[in-house]
Amino acid sequence: MKYDIVIVGAGPAGLMAARTAGEQGLKVALLERKKDIPQIHRSCGGVLNVNEPTFGEIVRFDDEQNVVTFTKQGFTIAYDGPYRNVYGFHIYSPGEVRLEFGNFAELSKAPQKNRLGLATSKEHLLRILLEETEKHGVAVFPNTNVCSVKKETSGVIVECADGTSFEGVFVIAADGINSRIARVLKLNKDRYFFGTTRDASIEIEGTECPDPEGFLFMITQRGIFSMIPHYQKNCYHMDASTYRRDIQPRKLLDYFIHEDPTFSKWYRGAKVLNHKTACVVNLMSPLEKPFQDNVLLIGDACWRREMSNVGSLSTGYRAGRCIAEALKRGESGEEGLGDYFAWYDEHYFKPHGTRKQGGRDFSEYLTPEQIDYLAGLPNRQFPQTMDIYKVVNHIGKAYSELFTRISEERPDVMDKLIEVREDMDANMERRLKQGFKNI
Ligand SMILES: Cc1cc2nc3c(=O)[nH]c(=O)nc-3n(C[C@H](O)[C@H](O)[C@H](O)COP(=O)(O)OP(=O)(O)OC[C@H]3O[C@@H](n4cnc5c(N)ncnc54)[C@H](O)[C@@H]3O)c2cc1C
């Protein structure tokens, strides 16, 4: 079976690449190991970032036409599913002291202008993309688990667990964060490894959470958990994540809901819904050049964690378009993809690719009271954002200006912060030992 492109993985990145390449008239095969492609088994809040730059793209949503527009690249998705507006980030300390990246109550007075996210039904979104992909003549193979890729003179051969194989002039690897293709191509060998996290996620309704319009991160003595607004009103995706092998993330979620001294009161009358998801994430530094042997890696497959739905959709569109243009010019190798590499470098790798992930875990060192003290210090509203990179930068800057004050007011806290810093390498080593480097 010979194709112009064989795409592995039908998440947001692979589906968008398939839809785009099919639309451009290419002969495309899309291989996915799930039986029912739109079904979501892996943790994801389903939020699309809008109105704020995400990897150089700005996405807008038209509520009347039900159209999501990627304004920089100029493509659209007709999304007619349910949604809810999301306005920013709040971080809570163990005693409920809040760092605010956006005043949700104020901002929600003008939703179209102020929302930074659209909590969608990811299942509905993927179903729309799948239908369009099929309409454009893409051959879709669900229940197909890809094992390896091999470069031959005629093209790239993709081999599957059921013994079938597919040949493509190009292959697009969109097989997610723990990409088997990245491993088979030996691309992970030189990547910096930051550890392995395991997440358990649930959908929960009827909470008494005080600010339901944004992403919430709760720092507790047992670790961090998060709540992401669900498209249904009064409902959240709730997630617990851990690096530690001796902790079961699902038990951790139960602890936050039923026993946490501060936050369990939010869940007194809440109901956990049936749809439960989970994921394992091997965190590695992003690929500087996401290409080898005519295989282009897109979406999470070339990234560390959470390129995001918007980031993955963007790489999918760009990849499908650039390969179509290259083949039309008669370029069937690396030389045809210069435009893709330059775009990826400008918007993905250069701004974010070399960032290191620290081995700090403050809650193992500081008491809840000490964290509450720190959380109360900035005494200001941070700029509204849903960009985690910006959140980290704002926090870093705010606290670097506060060290003198902390030393004077709370030498006990300063001593702990110094200890955290001194232990950083040892902490990271402990974390790595419990992880799984995907080589
Ligand atoms: C807890 C959590 C919450 C998140 N919440 C959000 C959010 O609210 N908003 C947001 O923008 N992002 C969120 N993300 C990130 C987002 O889910 C990912 O960035 C996005 O799904 C990546 O898309 P992708 O297509 O690159 O990979 P994936 O969505 O992982 O898709 C990869 C596909 O490849 C298939 N596959 C894998 N291996 C093979 C194989 N060997 N053969 C065949 N098929 C294969 C998989 O089955 C899957 O369908 C979240 C992530 C986590 C962990």
XYZ file of C-alpha atoms and ligand atoms in Angstrom:
492
model
C 0.000 0.000 0.000
C 1.784 3.125 -1.262
C 0.908 6.643 -0.186
C 2.260 10.164 -0.444
C 2.046 10.406 3.342
C 1.471 7.815 6.028
C 0.372 9.495 9.259
C 0.731 7.653 12.553
C -1.629 8.760 15.333
C -5.063 10.387 15.065
C -4.999 12.898 17.914
C -5.385 16.611 17.128
C -1.997 16.755 15.342
C -2.443 13.664 13.146
C -6.068 14.364 12.248
C -5.281 17.933 11.261
C -2.294 16.817 9.165
C -4.503 14.186 7.477
C -7.356 16.612 6.804
C -4.970 19.190 5.321
C -2.985 16.762 3.163
C -6.228 15.117 1.955
C -7.663 18.515 1.071
C -4.520 19.239 -0.967
C -5.236 16.125 -3.043
C -2.513 13.869 -1.647
C -2.901 10.133 -1.199
C -2.877 9.747 2.567
C -3.168 6.884 5.076
C -3.966 7.624 8.717
C -3.106 4.821 11.181
C -4.425 4.872 14.737
C -4.235 2.210 17.406
C -7.561 3.141 19.052
C -10.634 1.321 17.725
C -12.924 4.335 18.066
C -10.723 7.272 17.100
C -12.569 10.164 18.805
C -12.903 8.360 22.119
C -10.697 9.954 24.787
C -8.799 7.624 27.112
C -5.899 9.938 27.857
C -6.124 12.831 30.337
C -6.903 16.155 28.659
C -8.993 19.143 29.709
C -10.127 19.759 26.141
C -9.461 23.494 26.356
C -8.513 25.419 23.215
C -6.449 28.517 23.927
C -8.017 31.556 22.262
C -7.316 35.305 21.989
C -3.747 34.946 23.311
C -0.671 33.957 21.271
C 0.034 30.213 21.489
C 3.241 29.223 19.695
C 2.825 32.293 17.469
C -0.775 31.439 16.548
C -3.845 33.398 17.642
C -7.098 31.464 17.655
C -10.515 33.144 17.627
C -13.922 31.626 18.111
C -17.028 32.967 16.418
C -19.979 32.087 18.693
C -22.562 32.767 15.995
C -20.988 30.821 13.152
C -19.455 28.162 15.465
C -16.119 28.525 13.725
C -12.647 28.286 15.274
C -10.176 30.299 13.187
C -6.395 29.980 13.362
C -5.798 33.539 12.240
C -2.060 33.404 11.484
C -2.086 30.274 9.375
C -5.551 30.946 7.965
C -7.441 27.717 8.545
C -10.703 26.979 10.323
C -12.512 24.206 12.168
C -16.316 24.212 12.228
C -16.880 23.389 15.900
C -20.599 23.078 16.690
C -20.171 21.193 19.985
C -20.700 22.381 23.556
C -18.251 24.843 25.102
C -17.634 27.054 28.106
C -15.450 30.155 28.391
C -12.246 30.090 30.458
C -10.530 33.258 31.665
C -7.122 32.521 33.153
C -5.095 30.795 35.852
C -5.371 30.761 39.627
C -2.878 29.068 41.923
C -3.879 28.203 45.485
C -1.573 27.659 48.445
C -2.373 24.958 51.049
C -4.359 27.480 53.126
C -6.282 28.861 50.100
C -4.162 31.991 49.509
C -4.631 32.744 45.826
C -2.244 33.959 43.105
C -4.443 35.380 40.353
C -3.634 35.538 36.660
C -6.884 37.216 35.731
C -9.906 38.373 37.735
C -12.480 35.923 36.435
C -15.525 37.725 37.842
C -14.584 40.990 36.098
C -13.376 39.413 32.872
C -16.443 37.242 32.392
C -18.564 40.377 31.920
C -17.236 40.537 28.322
C -16.713 36.889 27.349
C -15.940 37.179 23.623
C -13.284 39.778 24.264
C -11.783 38.461 27.495
C -11.893 34.686 27.357
C -8.532 32.994 26.908
C -9.844 29.486 26.517
C -12.724 27.493 25.203
C -13.456 24.341 27.188
C -14.665 22.051 24.398
C -15.754 18.455 24.054
C -12.506 17.005 22.684
C -14.384 13.929 21.556
C -16.714 16.091 19.451
C -13.775 18.055 18.061
C -11.928 14.892 17.003
C -15.131 13.473 15.470
C -15.555 16.591 13.331
C -11.932 16.382 12.166
C -12.257 12.660 11.436
C -15.393 13.165 9.328
C -13.714 15.914 7.308
C -10.578 13.804 6.922
C -12.626 10.936 5.489
C -14.526 13.348 3.230
C -11.194 14.406 1.705
C -10.467 10.798 0.704
C -7.942 9.897 3.405
C -7.756 6.135 4.040
C -8.283 5.732 7.794
C -7.101 2.597 9.609
C -8.282 2.415 13.218
C -7.195 -0.441 15.500
C -3.747 -0.318 13.856
C -0.786 -0.295 16.192
C 2.417 0.896 14.537
C 5.606 -0.870 15.656
C 8.384 0.510 13.502
C 9.437 2.689 10.574
C 12.252 1.934 8.139
C 13.741 4.091 5.419
C 14.093 2.298 2.072
C 15.214 3.782 -1.229
C 11.627 4.014 -2.512
C 10.186 5.589 0.649
C 9.475 4.903 4.321
C 7.934 1.597 5.374
C 5.619 1.627 8.387
C 5.128 -1.762 10.049
C 2.190 -2.616 12.272
C 1.578 -5.168 15.016
C -0.958 -7.091 12.884
C 1.674 -7.721 10.198
C 0.404 -5.105 7.717
C 2.744 -2.497 6.316
C 2.323 0.820 4.553
C 4.738 2.798 2.418
C 4.883 6.573 2.269
C 7.106 9.071 0.496
C 6.907 10.878 3.838
C 5.738 9.674 7.222
C 4.253 12.017 9.812
C 4.693 10.780 13.375
C 1.820 12.216 15.453
C 1.874 9.411 17.996
C 1.932 11.588 21.103
C 4.221 12.320 24.008
C 5.698 8.821 24.451
C 6.235 8.502 20.687
C 7.341 5.009 19.735
C 8.523 6.394 16.400
C 10.857 8.884 18.105
C 12.299 5.946 20.049
C 12.615 3.627 17.023
C 14.427 6.391 15.118
C 16.772 6.728 18.125
C 15.858 10.410 18.417
C 15.443 10.201 22.202
C 19.070 9.306 22.893
C 20.262 12.890 23.026
C 17.182 14.358 24.654
C 17.416 15.605 28.212
C 15.203 13.484 30.470
C 13.193 15.212 33.236
C 11.346 12.248 34.744
C 8.080 10.392 34.367
C 4.730 11.546 35.674
C 1.580 9.490 36.077
C -1.776 11.256 36.054
C -5.262 10.190 37.029
C -8.152 12.375 35.908
C -11.871 12.440 36.582
C -14.826 14.576 35.638
C -16.564 15.969 38.703
C -19.759 18.007 39.008
C -21.398 20.039 41.734
C -18.274 21.334 43.503
C -18.227 24.375 45.757
C -15.116 25.743 44.136
C -15.003 29.544 44.617
C -13.875 30.488 41.082
C -15.242 28.227 38.390
C -14.116 30.152 35.296
C -10.445 29.228 34.966
C -7.600 26.731 35.350
C -6.917 26.114 39.034
C -3.726 24.670 40.518
C -3.789 23.698 44.170
C -0.493 23.279 46.034
C -0.918 20.940 48.972
C 1.330 19.042 51.332
C 0.632 15.861 49.328
C 1.424 17.460 45.933
C -0.297 19.562 43.315
C -3.684 18.878 41.799
C -5.566 20.791 39.149
C -9.075 21.607 38.028
C -9.843 22.538 34.421
C -13.339 23.764 33.550
C -15.389 21.169 31.694
C -17.658 22.243 28.824
C -20.654 21.429 31.056
C -21.489 24.155 33.544
C -20.584 23.353 37.156
C -18.332 20.511 36.055
C -14.521 20.138 36.030
C -11.743 17.892 34.832
C -9.794 17.153 37.994
C -6.279 15.757 37.763
C -3.605 14.477 40.139
C -0.072 13.927 38.940
C 2.987 12.407 40.593
C 6.616 11.517 39.886
C 6.638 9.027 42.738
C 6.259 5.331 42.077
C 5.025 4.600 45.571
C 1.981 6.823 45.095
C -1.144 5.822 43.166
C -2.467 8.960 41.425
C -6.079 7.777 41.730
C -5.656 7.397 45.505
C -4.141 10.853 45.556
C -7.262 12.234 43.869
C -9.410 10.490 46.487
C -7.293 12.096 49.197
C -7.745 15.602 47.727
C -11.507 15.103 47.451
C -12.197 13.462 50.794
C -9.386 14.262 53.224
C -7.384 17.354 52.295
C -7.705 19.701 55.307
C -8.415 22.737 53.100
C -9.808 21.653 49.751
C -12.026 18.674 50.628
C -14.786 21.128 51.615
C -15.079 22.099 47.919
C -16.242 18.560 47.114
C -18.776 17.887 49.869
C -21.777 17.577 47.570
C -19.885 16.716 44.393
C -20.447 13.735 42.120
C -17.692 11.964 40.189
C -18.848 11.157 36.649
C -18.174 7.922 34.808
C -15.572 9.104 32.309
C -12.164 8.491 33.926
C -8.866 8.949 32.105
C -5.175 8.600 32.909
C -1.779 9.051 31.347
C 1.934 8.406 31.737
C 4.257 11.125 30.501
C 7.983 10.656 29.923
C 9.225 14.208 29.991
C 12.044 14.930 27.570
C 13.467 18.070 26.043
C 11.831 18.947 22.713
C 13.468 17.933 19.427
C 15.396 20.765 17.845
C 14.918 19.302 14.391
C 11.844 17.058 14.393
C 12.824 15.113 11.289
C 14.775 12.019 10.326
C 14.730 9.529 7.441
C 11.748 11.302 5.829
C 9.752 11.088 9.053
C 8.428 14.425 10.366
C 7.450 14.403 14.052
C 4.650 16.765 15.030
C 2.512 17.631 18.075
C 3.488 16.079 21.405
C 5.646 13.472 19.595
C 8.465 16.003 19.319
C 7.725 18.003 22.465
C 8.037 17.590 26.269
C 4.574 17.733 27.758
C 1.505 19.585 26.698
C 2.294 21.183 23.417
C -1.478 21.823 23.784
C -4.348 21.135 21.453
C -3.831 24.426 19.626
C -0.078 23.781 19.274
C -0.703 20.257 17.976
C -3.413 21.342 15.534
C -1.076 24.074 14.222
C 1.813 21.672 13.628
C -0.607 19.255 11.927
C -1.888 21.885 9.519
C 1.586 23.207 8.744
C 3.009 19.728 8.222
C 0.194 18.684 5.847
C 0.526 21.882 3.840
C 4.343 21.932 3.661
C 4.575 18.299 2.543
C 1.869 18.862 -0.107
C 3.752 21.879 -1.447
C 7.072 20.010 -1.420
C 5.623 17.084 -3.372
C 4.029 19.454 -5.886
C 7.491 20.967 -6.446
C 8.888 17.455 -6.931
C 10.868 17.589 -3.688
C 10.516 14.330 -1.816
C 13.082 14.707 0.970
C 14.307 17.028 3.701
C 15.067 19.771 1.154
C 11.329 20.254 0.600
C 10.509 21.090 4.224
C 12.621 24.205 4.841
C 9.497 26.293 5.419
C 8.282 23.872 8.132
C 11.642 23.784 9.945
C 11.969 27.599 9.934
C 8.402 28.029 11.259
C 8.872 25.390 13.984
C 12.166 26.944 15.006
C 10.708 30.457 15.233
C 7.511 29.638 17.137
C 8.279 26.458 19.061
C 11.920 25.548 19.582
C 13.596 28.961 19.916
C 11.173 30.456 22.439
C 10.540 27.306 24.525
C 12.706 24.407 23.411
C 15.771 24.884 25.581
C 13.897 25.521 28.824
C 14.916 23.086 31.569
C 12.477 21.508 33.940
C 13.592 22.000 37.544
C 13.741 19.249 40.155
C 12.161 21.365 42.878
C 9.235 20.326 44.986
C 8.574 23.073 47.514
C 5.861 21.285 49.433
C 8.349 18.619 50.561
C 10.416 21.331 52.279
C 8.118 24.138 53.362
C 5.255 23.814 55.810
C 1.749 24.797 54.644
C 2.029 27.964 56.721
C 5.340 28.876 55.048
C 3.830 28.360 51.578
C 0.812 30.467 52.562
C 3.198 33.228 53.658
C 5.002 33.112 50.297
C 1.735 33.049 48.338
C 0.538 36.147 50.168
C 3.641 38.199 49.378
C 3.212 39.456 45.803
C 0.078 41.366 46.862
C -0.896 42.141 43.295
C -2.931 40.905 40.422
C -0.719 39.249 37.799
C -1.528 39.918 34.136
C -4.283 37.682 32.764
C -2.868 34.673 30.943
C -3.416 30.987 30.255
C 0.118 30.529 28.983
C 1.972 28.351 31.495
C 5.333 29.682 30.276
C 4.211 33.245 31.056
C 2.890 32.164 34.470
C 6.297 30.701 35.346
C 8.075 33.863 34.160
C 5.782 36.206 36.128
C 6.196 34.164 39.316
C 9.982 33.968 38.895
C 10.232 37.728 38.405
C 7.897 38.600 41.303
C 9.757 36.408 43.812
C 13.237 37.429 42.680
C 12.266 40.946 43.806
C 11.122 39.669 47.209
C 14.156 37.763 48.487
C 15.503 40.607 50.644
C 12.118 41.035 52.295
C 11.777 37.279 52.885
C 15.278 37.137 54.475
C 14.370 39.964 56.841
C 10.827 38.903 57.712
C 11.114 35.135 57.663
C 14.673 33.799 57.856
C 13.156 30.323 58.476
C 11.493 30.447 55.029
C 14.647 31.773 53.385
C 16.668 28.905 54.878
C 14.183 26.419 53.399
C 14.349 28.094 49.972
C 18.138 27.825 50.064
C 17.816 24.159 51.013
C 15.449 23.563 48.080
C 18.012 25.129 45.751
C 20.928 23.179 47.202
C 18.983 19.924 46.914
C 17.859 20.555 43.368
C 20.298 18.161 41.683
C 19.766 15.419 44.275
C 16.009 15.889 43.930
C 16.218 15.600 40.181
C 18.300 12.447 40.490
C 15.673 10.874 42.764
C 13.011 11.821 40.269
C 14.929 10.377 37.311
C 15.518 7.087 39.132
C 11.757 6.634 39.446
C 11.182 7.467 35.777
C 11.407 5.710 32.445
C 13.552 7.195 29.715
C 11.902 6.241 26.462
C 15.046 5.153 24.596
C -3.652 16.162 32.403
C -3.561 16.834 31.067
C -4.470 17.836 30.760
C -4.370 18.494 29.528
N -5.278 19.477 29.257
C -5.142 20.201 28.133
C -6.049 21.260 27.831
O -7.019 21.517 28.555
N -5.838 21.993 26.709
C -4.798 21.724 25.861
O -4.635 22.443 24.880
N -3.949 20.705 26.095
C -4.111 19.925 27.189
N -3.269 18.866 27.410
C -2.281 18.530 26.376
C -2.959 17.918 25.134
O -3.789 16.839 25.522
C -1.891 17.403 24.168
O -0.909 18.408 23.963
C -2.511 17.036 22.809
O -3.509 16.050 22.917
C -1.424 16.503 21.892
O -1.983 16.101 20.670
P -1.211 15.077 19.750
O -2.098 14.816 18.583
O 0.159 15.554 19.493
O -1.047 13.746 20.639
P -2.174 12.817 21.285
O -3.402 13.582 21.567
O -1.515 12.100 22.400
O -2.507 11.771 20.121
C -1.612 10.758 19.750
C -2.407 9.658 19.050
O -1.497 8.676 18.558
C -1.998 7.377 18.845
N -0.864 6.450 18.904
C 0.145 6.441 19.811
N 1.022 5.464 19.527
C 0.561 4.837 18.423
C 1.042 3.735 17.665
N 2.151 3.093 18.001
N 0.319 3.343 16.581
C -0.827 3.990 16.242
N -1.331 5.042 16.926
C -0.641 5.463 18.007
C -2.709 7.567 20.185
O -3.656 6.531 20.406
C -3.356 8.943 20.004
O -4.633 8.863 19.430
C -3.352 18.149 28.601
C -2.451 17.124 28.901
C -2.556 16.477 30.119
C -1.580 15.378 30.420
